[in-house]
Tab-separated table of C-alpha atoms and ligand atoms in Angstrom:
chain	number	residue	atom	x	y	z
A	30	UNK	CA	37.153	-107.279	142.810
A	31	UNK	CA	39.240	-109.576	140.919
A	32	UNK	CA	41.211	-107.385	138.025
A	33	UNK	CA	39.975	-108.531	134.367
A	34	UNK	CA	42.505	-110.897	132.823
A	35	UNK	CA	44.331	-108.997	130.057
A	36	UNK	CA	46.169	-110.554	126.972
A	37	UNK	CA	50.202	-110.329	127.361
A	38	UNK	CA	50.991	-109.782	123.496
A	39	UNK	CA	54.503	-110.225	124.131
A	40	UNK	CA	54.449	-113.508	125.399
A	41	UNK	CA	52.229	-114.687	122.586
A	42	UNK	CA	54.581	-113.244	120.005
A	43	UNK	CA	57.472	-115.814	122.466
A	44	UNK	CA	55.373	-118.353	121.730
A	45	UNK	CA	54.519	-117.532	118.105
A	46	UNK	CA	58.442	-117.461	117.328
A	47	UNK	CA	59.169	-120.744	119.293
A	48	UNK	CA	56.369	-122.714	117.538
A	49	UNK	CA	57.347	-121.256	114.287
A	50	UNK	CA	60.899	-122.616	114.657
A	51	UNK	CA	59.430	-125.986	114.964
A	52	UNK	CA	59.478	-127.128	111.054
A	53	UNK	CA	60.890	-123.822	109.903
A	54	UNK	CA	61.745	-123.675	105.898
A	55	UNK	CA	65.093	-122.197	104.607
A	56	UNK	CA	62.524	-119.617	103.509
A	57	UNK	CA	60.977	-118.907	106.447
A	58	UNK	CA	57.982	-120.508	106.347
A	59	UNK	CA	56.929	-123.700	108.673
A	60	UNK	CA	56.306	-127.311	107.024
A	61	UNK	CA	54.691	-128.861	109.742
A	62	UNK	CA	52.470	-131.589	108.304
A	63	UNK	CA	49.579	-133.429	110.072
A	64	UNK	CA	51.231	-136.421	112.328
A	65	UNK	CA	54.992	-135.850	111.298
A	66	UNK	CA	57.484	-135.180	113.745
A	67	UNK	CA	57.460	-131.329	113.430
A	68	UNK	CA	54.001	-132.055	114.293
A	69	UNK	CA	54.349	-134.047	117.531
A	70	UNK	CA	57.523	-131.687	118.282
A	71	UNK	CA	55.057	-129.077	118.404
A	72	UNK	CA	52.533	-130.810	120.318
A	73	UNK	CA	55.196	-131.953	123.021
A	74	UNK	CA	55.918	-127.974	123.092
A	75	UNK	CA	52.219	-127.299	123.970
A	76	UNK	CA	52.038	-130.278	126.642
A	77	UNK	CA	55.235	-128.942	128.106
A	78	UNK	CA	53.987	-125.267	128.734
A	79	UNK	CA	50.630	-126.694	130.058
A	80	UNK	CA	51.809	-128.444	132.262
A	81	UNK	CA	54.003	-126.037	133.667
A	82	UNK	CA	51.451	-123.398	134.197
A	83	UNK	CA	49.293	-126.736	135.865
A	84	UNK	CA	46.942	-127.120	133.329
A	85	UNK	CA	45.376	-130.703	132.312
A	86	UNK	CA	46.141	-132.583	129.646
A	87	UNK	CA	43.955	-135.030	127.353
A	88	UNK	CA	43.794	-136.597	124.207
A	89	UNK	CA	41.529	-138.573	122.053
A	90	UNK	CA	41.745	-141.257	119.590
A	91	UNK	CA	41.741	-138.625	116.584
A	92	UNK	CA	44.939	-137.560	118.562
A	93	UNK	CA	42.914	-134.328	119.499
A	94	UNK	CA	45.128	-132.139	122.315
A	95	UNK	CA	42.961	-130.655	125.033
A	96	UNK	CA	44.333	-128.637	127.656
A	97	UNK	CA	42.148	-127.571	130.561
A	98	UNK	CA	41.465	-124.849	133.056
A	99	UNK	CA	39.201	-125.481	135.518
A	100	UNK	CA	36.548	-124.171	136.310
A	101	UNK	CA	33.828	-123.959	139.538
A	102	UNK	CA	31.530	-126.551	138.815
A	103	UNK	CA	33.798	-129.235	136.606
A	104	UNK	CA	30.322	-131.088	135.491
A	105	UNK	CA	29.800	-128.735	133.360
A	106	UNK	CA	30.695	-128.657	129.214
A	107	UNK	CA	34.200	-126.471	128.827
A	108	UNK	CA	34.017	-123.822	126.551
A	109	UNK	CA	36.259	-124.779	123.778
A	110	UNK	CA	38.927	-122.378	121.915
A	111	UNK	CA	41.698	-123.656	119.752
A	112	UNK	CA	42.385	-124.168	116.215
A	113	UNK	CA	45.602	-126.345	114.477
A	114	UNK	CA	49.375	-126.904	114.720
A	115	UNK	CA	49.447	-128.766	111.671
A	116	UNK	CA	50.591	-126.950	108.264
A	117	UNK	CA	50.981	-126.441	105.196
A	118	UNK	CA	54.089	-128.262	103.361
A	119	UNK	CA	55.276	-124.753	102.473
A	120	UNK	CA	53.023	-123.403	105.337
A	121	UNK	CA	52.847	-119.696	106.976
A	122	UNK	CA	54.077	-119.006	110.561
A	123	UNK	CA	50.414	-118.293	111.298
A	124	UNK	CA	47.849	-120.339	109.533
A	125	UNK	CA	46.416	-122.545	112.629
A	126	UNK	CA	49.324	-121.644	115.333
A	127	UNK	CA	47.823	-117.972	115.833
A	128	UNK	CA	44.516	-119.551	117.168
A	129	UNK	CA	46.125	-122.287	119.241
A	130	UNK	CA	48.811	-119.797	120.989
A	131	UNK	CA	46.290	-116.933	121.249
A	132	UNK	CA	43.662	-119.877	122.868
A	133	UNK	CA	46.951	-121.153	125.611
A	134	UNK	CA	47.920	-117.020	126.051
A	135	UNK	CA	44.106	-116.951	126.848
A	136	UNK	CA	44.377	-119.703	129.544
A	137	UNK	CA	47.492	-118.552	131.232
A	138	UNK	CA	45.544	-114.954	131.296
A	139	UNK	CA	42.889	-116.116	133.594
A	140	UNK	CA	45.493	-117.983	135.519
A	141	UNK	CA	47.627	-115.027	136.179
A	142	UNK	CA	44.439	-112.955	136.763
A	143	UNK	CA	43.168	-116.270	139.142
A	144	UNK	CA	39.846	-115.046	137.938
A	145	UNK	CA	37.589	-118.475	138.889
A	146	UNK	CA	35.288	-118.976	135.587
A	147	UNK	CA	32.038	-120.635	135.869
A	148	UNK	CA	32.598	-123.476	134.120
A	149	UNK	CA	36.505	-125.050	132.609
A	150	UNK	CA	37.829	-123.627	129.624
A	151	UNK	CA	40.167	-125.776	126.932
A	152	UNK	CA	41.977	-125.326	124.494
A	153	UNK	CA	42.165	-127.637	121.827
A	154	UNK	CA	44.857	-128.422	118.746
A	155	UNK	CA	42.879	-130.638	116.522
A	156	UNK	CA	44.502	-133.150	114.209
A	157	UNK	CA	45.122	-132.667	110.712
A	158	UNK	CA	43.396	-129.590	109.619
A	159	UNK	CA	44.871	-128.903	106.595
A	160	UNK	CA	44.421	-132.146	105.204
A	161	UNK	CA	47.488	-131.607	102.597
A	162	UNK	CA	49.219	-135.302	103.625
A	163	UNK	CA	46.072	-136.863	104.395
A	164	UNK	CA	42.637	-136.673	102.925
A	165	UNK	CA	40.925	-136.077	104.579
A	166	UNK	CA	41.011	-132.348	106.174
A	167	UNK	CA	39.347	-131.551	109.191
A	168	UNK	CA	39.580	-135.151	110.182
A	169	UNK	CA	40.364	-134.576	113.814
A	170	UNK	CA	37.140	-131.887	114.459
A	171	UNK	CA	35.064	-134.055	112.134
A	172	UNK	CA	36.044	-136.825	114.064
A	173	UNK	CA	35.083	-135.015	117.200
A	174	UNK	CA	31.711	-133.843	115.999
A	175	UNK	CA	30.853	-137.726	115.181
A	176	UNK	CA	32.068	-138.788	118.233
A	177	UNK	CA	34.245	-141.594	115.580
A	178	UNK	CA	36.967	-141.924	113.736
A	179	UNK	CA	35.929	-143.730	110.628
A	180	UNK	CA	37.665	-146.538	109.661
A	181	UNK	CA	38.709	-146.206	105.877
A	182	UNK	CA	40.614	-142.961	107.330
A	183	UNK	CA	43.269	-144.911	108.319
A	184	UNK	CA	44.093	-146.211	105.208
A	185	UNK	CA	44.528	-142.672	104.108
A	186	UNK	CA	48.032	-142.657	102.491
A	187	UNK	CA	50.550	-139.632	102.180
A	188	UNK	CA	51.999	-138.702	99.402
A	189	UNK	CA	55.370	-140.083	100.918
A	190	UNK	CA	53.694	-143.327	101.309
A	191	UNK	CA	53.050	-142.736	104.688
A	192	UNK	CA	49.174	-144.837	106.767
A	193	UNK	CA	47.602	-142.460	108.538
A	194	UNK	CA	46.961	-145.617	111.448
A	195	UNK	CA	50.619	-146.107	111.930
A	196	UNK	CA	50.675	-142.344	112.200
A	197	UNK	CA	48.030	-141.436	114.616
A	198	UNK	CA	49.363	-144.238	117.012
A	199	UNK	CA	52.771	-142.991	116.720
A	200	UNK	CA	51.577	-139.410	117.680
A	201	UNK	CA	49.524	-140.731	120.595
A	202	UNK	CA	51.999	-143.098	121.294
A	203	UNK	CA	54.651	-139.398	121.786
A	204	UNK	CA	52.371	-138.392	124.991
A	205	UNK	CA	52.174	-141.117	127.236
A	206	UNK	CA	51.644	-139.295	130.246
A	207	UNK	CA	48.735	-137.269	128.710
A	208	UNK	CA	45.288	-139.099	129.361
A	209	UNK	CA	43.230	-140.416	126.593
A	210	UNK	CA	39.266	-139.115	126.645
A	211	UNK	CA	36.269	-140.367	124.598
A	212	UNK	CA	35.706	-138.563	120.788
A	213	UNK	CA	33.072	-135.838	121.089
A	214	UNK	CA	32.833	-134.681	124.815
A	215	UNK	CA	30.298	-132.249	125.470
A	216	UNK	CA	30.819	-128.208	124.594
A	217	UNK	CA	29.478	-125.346	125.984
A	218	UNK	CA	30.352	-123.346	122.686
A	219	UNK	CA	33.355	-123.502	120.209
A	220	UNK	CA	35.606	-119.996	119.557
A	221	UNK	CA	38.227	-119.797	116.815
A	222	UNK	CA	41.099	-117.475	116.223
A	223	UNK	CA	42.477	-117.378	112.625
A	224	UNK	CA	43.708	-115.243	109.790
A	225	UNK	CA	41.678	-114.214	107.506
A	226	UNK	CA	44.201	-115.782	104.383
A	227	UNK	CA	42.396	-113.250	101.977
A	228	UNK	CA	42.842	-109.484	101.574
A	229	UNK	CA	39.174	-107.625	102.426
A	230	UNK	CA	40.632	-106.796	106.108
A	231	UNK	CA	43.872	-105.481	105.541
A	232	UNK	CA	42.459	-103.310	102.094
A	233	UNK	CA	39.761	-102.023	104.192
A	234	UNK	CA	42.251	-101.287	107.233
A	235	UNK	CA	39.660	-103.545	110.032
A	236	UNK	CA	41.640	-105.476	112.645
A	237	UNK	CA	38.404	-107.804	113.371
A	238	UNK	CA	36.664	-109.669	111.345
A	239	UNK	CA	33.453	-111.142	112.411
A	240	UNK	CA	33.265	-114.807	110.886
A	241	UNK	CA	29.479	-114.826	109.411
A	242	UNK	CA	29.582	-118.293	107.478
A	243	UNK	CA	31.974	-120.642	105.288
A	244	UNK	CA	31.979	-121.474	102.210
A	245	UNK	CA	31.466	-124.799	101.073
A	246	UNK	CA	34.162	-126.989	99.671
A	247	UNK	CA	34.524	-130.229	97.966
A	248	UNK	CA	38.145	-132.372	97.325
A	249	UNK	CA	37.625	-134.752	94.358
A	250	UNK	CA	40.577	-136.816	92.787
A	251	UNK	CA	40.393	-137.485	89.096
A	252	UNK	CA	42.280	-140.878	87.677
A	253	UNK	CA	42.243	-140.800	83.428
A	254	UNK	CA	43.509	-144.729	82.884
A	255	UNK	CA	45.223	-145.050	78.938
A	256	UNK	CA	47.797	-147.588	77.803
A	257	UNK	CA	51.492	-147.511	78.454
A	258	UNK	CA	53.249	-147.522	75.423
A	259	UNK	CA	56.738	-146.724	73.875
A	260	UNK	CA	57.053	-142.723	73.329
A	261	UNK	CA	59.523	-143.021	70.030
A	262	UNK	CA	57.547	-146.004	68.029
A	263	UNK	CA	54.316	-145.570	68.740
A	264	UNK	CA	51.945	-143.315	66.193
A	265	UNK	CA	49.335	-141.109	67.640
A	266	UNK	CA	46.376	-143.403	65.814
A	267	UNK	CA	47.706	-146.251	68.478
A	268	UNK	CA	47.843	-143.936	71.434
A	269	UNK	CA	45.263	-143.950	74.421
A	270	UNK	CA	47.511	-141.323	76.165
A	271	UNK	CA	45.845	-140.053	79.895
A	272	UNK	CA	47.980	-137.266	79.990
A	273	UNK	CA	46.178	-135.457	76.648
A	274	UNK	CA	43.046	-136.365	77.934
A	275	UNK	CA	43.476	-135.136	81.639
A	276	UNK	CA	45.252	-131.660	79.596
A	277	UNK	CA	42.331	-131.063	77.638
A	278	UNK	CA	39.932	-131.818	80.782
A	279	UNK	CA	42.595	-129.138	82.553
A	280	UNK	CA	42.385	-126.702	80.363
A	281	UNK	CA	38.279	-126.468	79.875
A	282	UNK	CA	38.078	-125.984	83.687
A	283	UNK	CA	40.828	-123.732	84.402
A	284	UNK	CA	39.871	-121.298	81.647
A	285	UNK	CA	35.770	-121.764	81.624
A	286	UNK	CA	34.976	-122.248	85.564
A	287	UNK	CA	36.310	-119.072	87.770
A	288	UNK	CA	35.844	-117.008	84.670
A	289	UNK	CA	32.148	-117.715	84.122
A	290	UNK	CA	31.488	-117.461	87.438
A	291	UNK	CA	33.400	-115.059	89.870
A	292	UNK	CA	32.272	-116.497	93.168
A	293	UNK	CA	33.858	-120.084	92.156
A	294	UNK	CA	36.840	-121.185	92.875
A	295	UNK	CA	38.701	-124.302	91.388
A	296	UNK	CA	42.185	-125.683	91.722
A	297	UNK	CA	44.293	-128.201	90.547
A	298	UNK	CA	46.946	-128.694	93.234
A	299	UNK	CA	48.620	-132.004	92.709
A	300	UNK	CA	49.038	-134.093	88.813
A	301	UNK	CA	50.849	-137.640	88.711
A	302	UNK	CA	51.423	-139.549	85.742
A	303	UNK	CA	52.414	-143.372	86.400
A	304	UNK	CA	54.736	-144.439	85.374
A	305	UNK	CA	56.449	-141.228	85.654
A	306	UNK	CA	59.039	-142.471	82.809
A	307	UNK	CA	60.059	-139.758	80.263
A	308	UNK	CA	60.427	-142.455	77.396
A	309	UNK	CA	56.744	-144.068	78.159
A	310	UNK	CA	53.221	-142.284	77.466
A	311	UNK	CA	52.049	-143.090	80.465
A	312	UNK	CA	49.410	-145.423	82.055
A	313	UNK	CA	47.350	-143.703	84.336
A	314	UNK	CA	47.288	-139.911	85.147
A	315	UNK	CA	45.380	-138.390	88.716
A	316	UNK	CA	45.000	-135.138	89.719
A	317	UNK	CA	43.231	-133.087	92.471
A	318	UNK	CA	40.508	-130.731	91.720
A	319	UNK	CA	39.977	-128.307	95.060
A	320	UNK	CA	36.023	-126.814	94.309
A	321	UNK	CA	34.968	-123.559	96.464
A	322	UNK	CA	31.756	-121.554	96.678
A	323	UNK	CA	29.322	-120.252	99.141
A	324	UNK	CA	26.519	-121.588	97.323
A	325	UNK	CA	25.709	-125.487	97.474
A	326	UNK	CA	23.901	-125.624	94.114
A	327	UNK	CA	26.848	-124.237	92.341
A	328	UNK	CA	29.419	-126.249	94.047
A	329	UNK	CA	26.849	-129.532	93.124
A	330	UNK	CA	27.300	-128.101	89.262
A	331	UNK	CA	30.691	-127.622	88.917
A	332	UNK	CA	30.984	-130.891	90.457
A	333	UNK	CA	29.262	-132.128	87.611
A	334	UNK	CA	30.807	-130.089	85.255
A	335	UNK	CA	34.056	-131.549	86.305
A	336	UNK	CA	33.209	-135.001	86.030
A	337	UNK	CA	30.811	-134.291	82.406
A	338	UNK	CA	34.473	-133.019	81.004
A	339	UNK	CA	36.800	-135.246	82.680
A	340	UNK	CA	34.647	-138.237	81.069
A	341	UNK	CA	34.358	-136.657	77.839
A	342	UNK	CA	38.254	-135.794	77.666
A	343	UNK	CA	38.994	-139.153	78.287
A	344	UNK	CA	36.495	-140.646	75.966
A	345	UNK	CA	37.939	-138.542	73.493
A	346	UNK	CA	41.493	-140.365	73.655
A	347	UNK	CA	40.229	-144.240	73.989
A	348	UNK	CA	40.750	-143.625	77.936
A	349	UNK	CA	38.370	-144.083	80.843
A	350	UNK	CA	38.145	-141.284	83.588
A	351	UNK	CA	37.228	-141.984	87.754
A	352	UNK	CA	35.955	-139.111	89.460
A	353	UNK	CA	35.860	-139.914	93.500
A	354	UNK	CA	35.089	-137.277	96.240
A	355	UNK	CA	37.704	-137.032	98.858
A	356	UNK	CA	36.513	-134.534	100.954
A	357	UNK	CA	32.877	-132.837	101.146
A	358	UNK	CA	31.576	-129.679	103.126
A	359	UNK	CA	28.639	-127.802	102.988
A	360	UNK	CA	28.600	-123.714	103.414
A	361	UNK	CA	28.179	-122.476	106.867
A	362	UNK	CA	26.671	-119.813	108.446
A	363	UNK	CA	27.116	-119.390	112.184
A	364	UNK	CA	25.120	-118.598	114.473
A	365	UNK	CA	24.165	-114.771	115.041
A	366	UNK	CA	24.624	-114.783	118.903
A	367	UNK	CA	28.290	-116.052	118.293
A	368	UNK	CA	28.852	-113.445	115.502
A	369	UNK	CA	27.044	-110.744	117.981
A	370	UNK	CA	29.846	-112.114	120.691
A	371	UNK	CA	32.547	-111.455	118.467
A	372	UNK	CA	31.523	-107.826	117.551
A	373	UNK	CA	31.112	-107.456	121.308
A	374	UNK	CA	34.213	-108.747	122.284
A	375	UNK	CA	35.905	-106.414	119.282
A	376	UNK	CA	33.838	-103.260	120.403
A	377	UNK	CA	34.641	-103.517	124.399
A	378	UNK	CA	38.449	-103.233	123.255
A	379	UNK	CA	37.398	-100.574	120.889
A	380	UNK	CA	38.289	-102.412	117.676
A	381	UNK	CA	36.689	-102.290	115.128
A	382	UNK	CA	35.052	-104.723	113.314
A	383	UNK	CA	33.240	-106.202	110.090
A	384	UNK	CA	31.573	-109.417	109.137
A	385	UNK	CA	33.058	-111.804	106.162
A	386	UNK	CA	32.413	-114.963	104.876
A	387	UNK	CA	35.559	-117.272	104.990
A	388	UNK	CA	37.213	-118.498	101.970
A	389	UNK	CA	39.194	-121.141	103.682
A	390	UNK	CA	37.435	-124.259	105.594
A	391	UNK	CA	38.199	-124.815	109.463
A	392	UNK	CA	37.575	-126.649	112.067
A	393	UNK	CA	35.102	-124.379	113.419
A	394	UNK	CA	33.127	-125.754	110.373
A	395	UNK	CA	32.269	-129.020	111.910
A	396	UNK	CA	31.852	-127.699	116.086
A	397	UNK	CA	29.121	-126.150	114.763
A	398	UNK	CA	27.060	-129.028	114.143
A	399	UNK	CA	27.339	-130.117	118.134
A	400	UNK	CA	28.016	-126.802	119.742
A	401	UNK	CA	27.209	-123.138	118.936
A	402	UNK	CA	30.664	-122.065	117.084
A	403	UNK	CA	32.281	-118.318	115.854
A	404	UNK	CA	35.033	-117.107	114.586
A	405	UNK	CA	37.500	-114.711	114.520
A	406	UNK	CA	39.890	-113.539	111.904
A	407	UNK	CA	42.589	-111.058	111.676
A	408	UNK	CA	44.333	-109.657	108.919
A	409	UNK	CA	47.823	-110.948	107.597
A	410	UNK	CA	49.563	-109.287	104.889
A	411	UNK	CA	48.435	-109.023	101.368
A	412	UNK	CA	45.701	-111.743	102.192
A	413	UNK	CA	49.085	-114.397	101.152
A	414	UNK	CA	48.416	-117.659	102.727
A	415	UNK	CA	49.659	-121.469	102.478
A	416	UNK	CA	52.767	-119.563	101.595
A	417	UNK	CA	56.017	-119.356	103.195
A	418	UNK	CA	55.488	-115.340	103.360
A	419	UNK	CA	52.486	-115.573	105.112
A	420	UNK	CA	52.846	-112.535	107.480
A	421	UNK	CA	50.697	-111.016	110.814
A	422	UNK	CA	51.839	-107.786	112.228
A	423	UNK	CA	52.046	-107.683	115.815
A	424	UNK	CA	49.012	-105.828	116.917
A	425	UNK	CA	46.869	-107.502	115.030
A	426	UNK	CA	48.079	-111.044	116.817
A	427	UNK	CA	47.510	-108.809	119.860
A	428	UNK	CA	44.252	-107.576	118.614
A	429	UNK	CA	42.993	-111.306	118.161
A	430	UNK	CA	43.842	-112.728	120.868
A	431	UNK	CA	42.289	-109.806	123.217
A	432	UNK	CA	38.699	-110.435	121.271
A	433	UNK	CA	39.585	-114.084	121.402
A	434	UNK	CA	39.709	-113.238	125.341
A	435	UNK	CA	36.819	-110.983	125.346
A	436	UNK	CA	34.630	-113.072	123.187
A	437	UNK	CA	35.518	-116.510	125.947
A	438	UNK	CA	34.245	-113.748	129.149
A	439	UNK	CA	31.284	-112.699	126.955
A	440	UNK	CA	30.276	-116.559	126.610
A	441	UNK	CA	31.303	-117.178	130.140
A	442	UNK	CA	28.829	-114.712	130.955
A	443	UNK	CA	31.782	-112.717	132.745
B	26	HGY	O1	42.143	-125.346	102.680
B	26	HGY	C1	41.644	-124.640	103.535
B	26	HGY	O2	40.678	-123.953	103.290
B	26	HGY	C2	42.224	-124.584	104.938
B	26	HGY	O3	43.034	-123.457	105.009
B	26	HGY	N1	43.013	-125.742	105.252
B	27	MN	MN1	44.124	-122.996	109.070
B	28	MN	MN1	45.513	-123.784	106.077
B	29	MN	MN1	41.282	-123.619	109.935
């Protein structure tokens, strides 16, 4: 009787550290944006250990990273487990690299154990989660799930100035030895290790948290247009000044929208004023708007809300406003036999466990619409996330990655 494959947390806390020194901040945190070259550093790292344990390698035109164990009958659809390498600018050790490490630690498990599963099992790094240089996020998995990569994506521009084109072929460009595989090849299911990046688990003291839907988000960027003029002769009468309107548009949503309504989120990441000169009111002022809730109707409303004040604000000053969405996902809920697997998975290794809704988007998000998808979260400390302190003790990386395990032979049917 071949022994059940077992999870060697030390070796995932290895990896963990090596990863984590890919990109590492003076403060200890990891900037490892989509498509830089932290990014294909890291991916080199991944290629490197696969291939040493004999894994396959693949990519796709979204620059996707598949690694592959095989399994008896190769005609079959893998099952899929991954998550991201790609971070935050001020990113956490943890946010994306727990659930790609704890999917490879996975792999190299059944290797070691030589336990032959019924059909292959991958893991996959998908590209440009976090969508923080490049609008959008999720673009890799969406990609995936639409079996193309649109078009006007690769005009995307980073903030640095940066086409997401010259990017992607520069990243695929780093593997050369690593096939290439159609976008959107068949899945048998989807599993996905992450933090939680909130606080419920670690307040209630639950290593496990059973992923039961996500909530919906919705990216829009907001451009106020005004007239450049001189900032020492020019009276406020002749002023059509962006910045007071997009001020007064800031401060009705930051102190009417979360307030009136607990289970909303808005936030207001990134402002630019053009010209940028301190002696000039400026022409043009943008700014992000980041909209979260679990309901679509009230992410719809503040949607509106956001463009009703942005329009009026600017109205108000002689200005016009542009509201455009960069970035649109409904809530999830996942399916109940994957949540069921996940409470399984956390049971048999006698954690416990509780469901949660997930704050944060992931890639899980769009598997789901071609494959039956879960997730898994674990705790990190004080719920800090996209933050350089973003901390995981050790046994709860352990803890994940065994359910992570678990949950794989439960939909292995092992
Ligand atoms: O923004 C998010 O929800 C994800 O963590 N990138
Ligand atoms: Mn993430
Ligand atoms: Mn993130
Ligand atoms: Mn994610």
């Amino acid at each position: 009787m071949t022994p059940l494959p077992a999870i060697r947390p030390e070796r995932l806390l290895d990896r963990l550290a090596a990863f984590a020194a890919i990109g590492r901040t003076a403060k200890g945190g990891v900037d490892r944006q989509a498509l830089t070259e932290g990014d294909r550093a890291a991916r080199a790292l991944l290629a490197r250990l696969a291939r040493a344990r004999g894994f396959a390698l693949f990519q796709d035109a979204a620059a996707n990273l598949f690694v592959r164990r095989e399994g008896a009958d190769s005609g079959l659809p893998p099952l899929l487990v991954g998550s991201h390498l790609d971070t935050q600018p001020t990113g956490g050790r943890f946010d994306g690299a727990l659930g790609t490490l704890a999917a490879f630690e996975l792999l190299e498990a059944l290797e070691d154990a030589g336990l032959a599963t019924p059909r292959a099992v991958e893991l996959v790094a998908w590209t440009n989660e976090e969508g923080s240089r490049f609008s959008p996020g999720c673009l890799g998995s969406q990609a995936f799930a639409a079996g193309r990569l649109a078009p006007e994506w690769l005009e995307a521009r980073a903030p640095d100035g940066a086409r997401l084109g010259e990017e992607l072929a520069a990243t695929l460009a780093a593997l050369p030895e690593v096939a290439m595989r159609p976008l959107g090849t068949p899945v048998a299911a989807y599993l996905e290790l992450h933090i939680e990046q909130g606080p419920v688990l670690e307040r209630e003291d639950v290593p496990i948290g059973a992923v039961s839907a996500i909530q919906g988000t919705r990216w829009l960027e907001v451009t106020m247009e005004g007239a450049a003029a001189h900032a020492g002769t020019t009276p406020l009468a002749f002023r059509r000044d962006p910045m007071v309107a997009a001020v007064a548009a800031l401060h009705h949503l930051q102190t009417r929208v979360m307030p009136e309504d607990p289970a909303a989120r808005l936030t207001v990441g990134r402002i630019r004023a053009e010209p940028g000169s301190i002696n000039a009111v400026p022409e043009r002022v943008s700014f992000s708007v980041d909209i979260r809730h679990p309901d679509a109707g009230r992410l719809a409303a503040i949607e509106a809300e956001v463009r009703d004040v942005c329009t009026a604000s600017a109205t108000a000053q002689d200005c016009t406003a542009r509201v455009a969405v960069r970035f649109d996902m409904a809530p999830l809920a996942f399916a109940e036999e994957m949540i069921r697997a996940v409470e399984t998975a956390a049971a048999k290794a006698g954690l416990a466990s509780r469901r949660l809704v997930s704050g944060a988007f992931h890639d899980a998000l769009f598997l789901a619409r071609v494959a039956p998808a879960g997730m898994i979260f674990v705790p990190c400390r004080d719920g800090v996330s996209h933050n350089e302190a973003e901390d995981v003790e050790p046994r709860f990386s352990a803890a994940g990655a065994t359910v992570l395990l678990g949950g794989a032979l439960e939909l292995l049917g092992l």
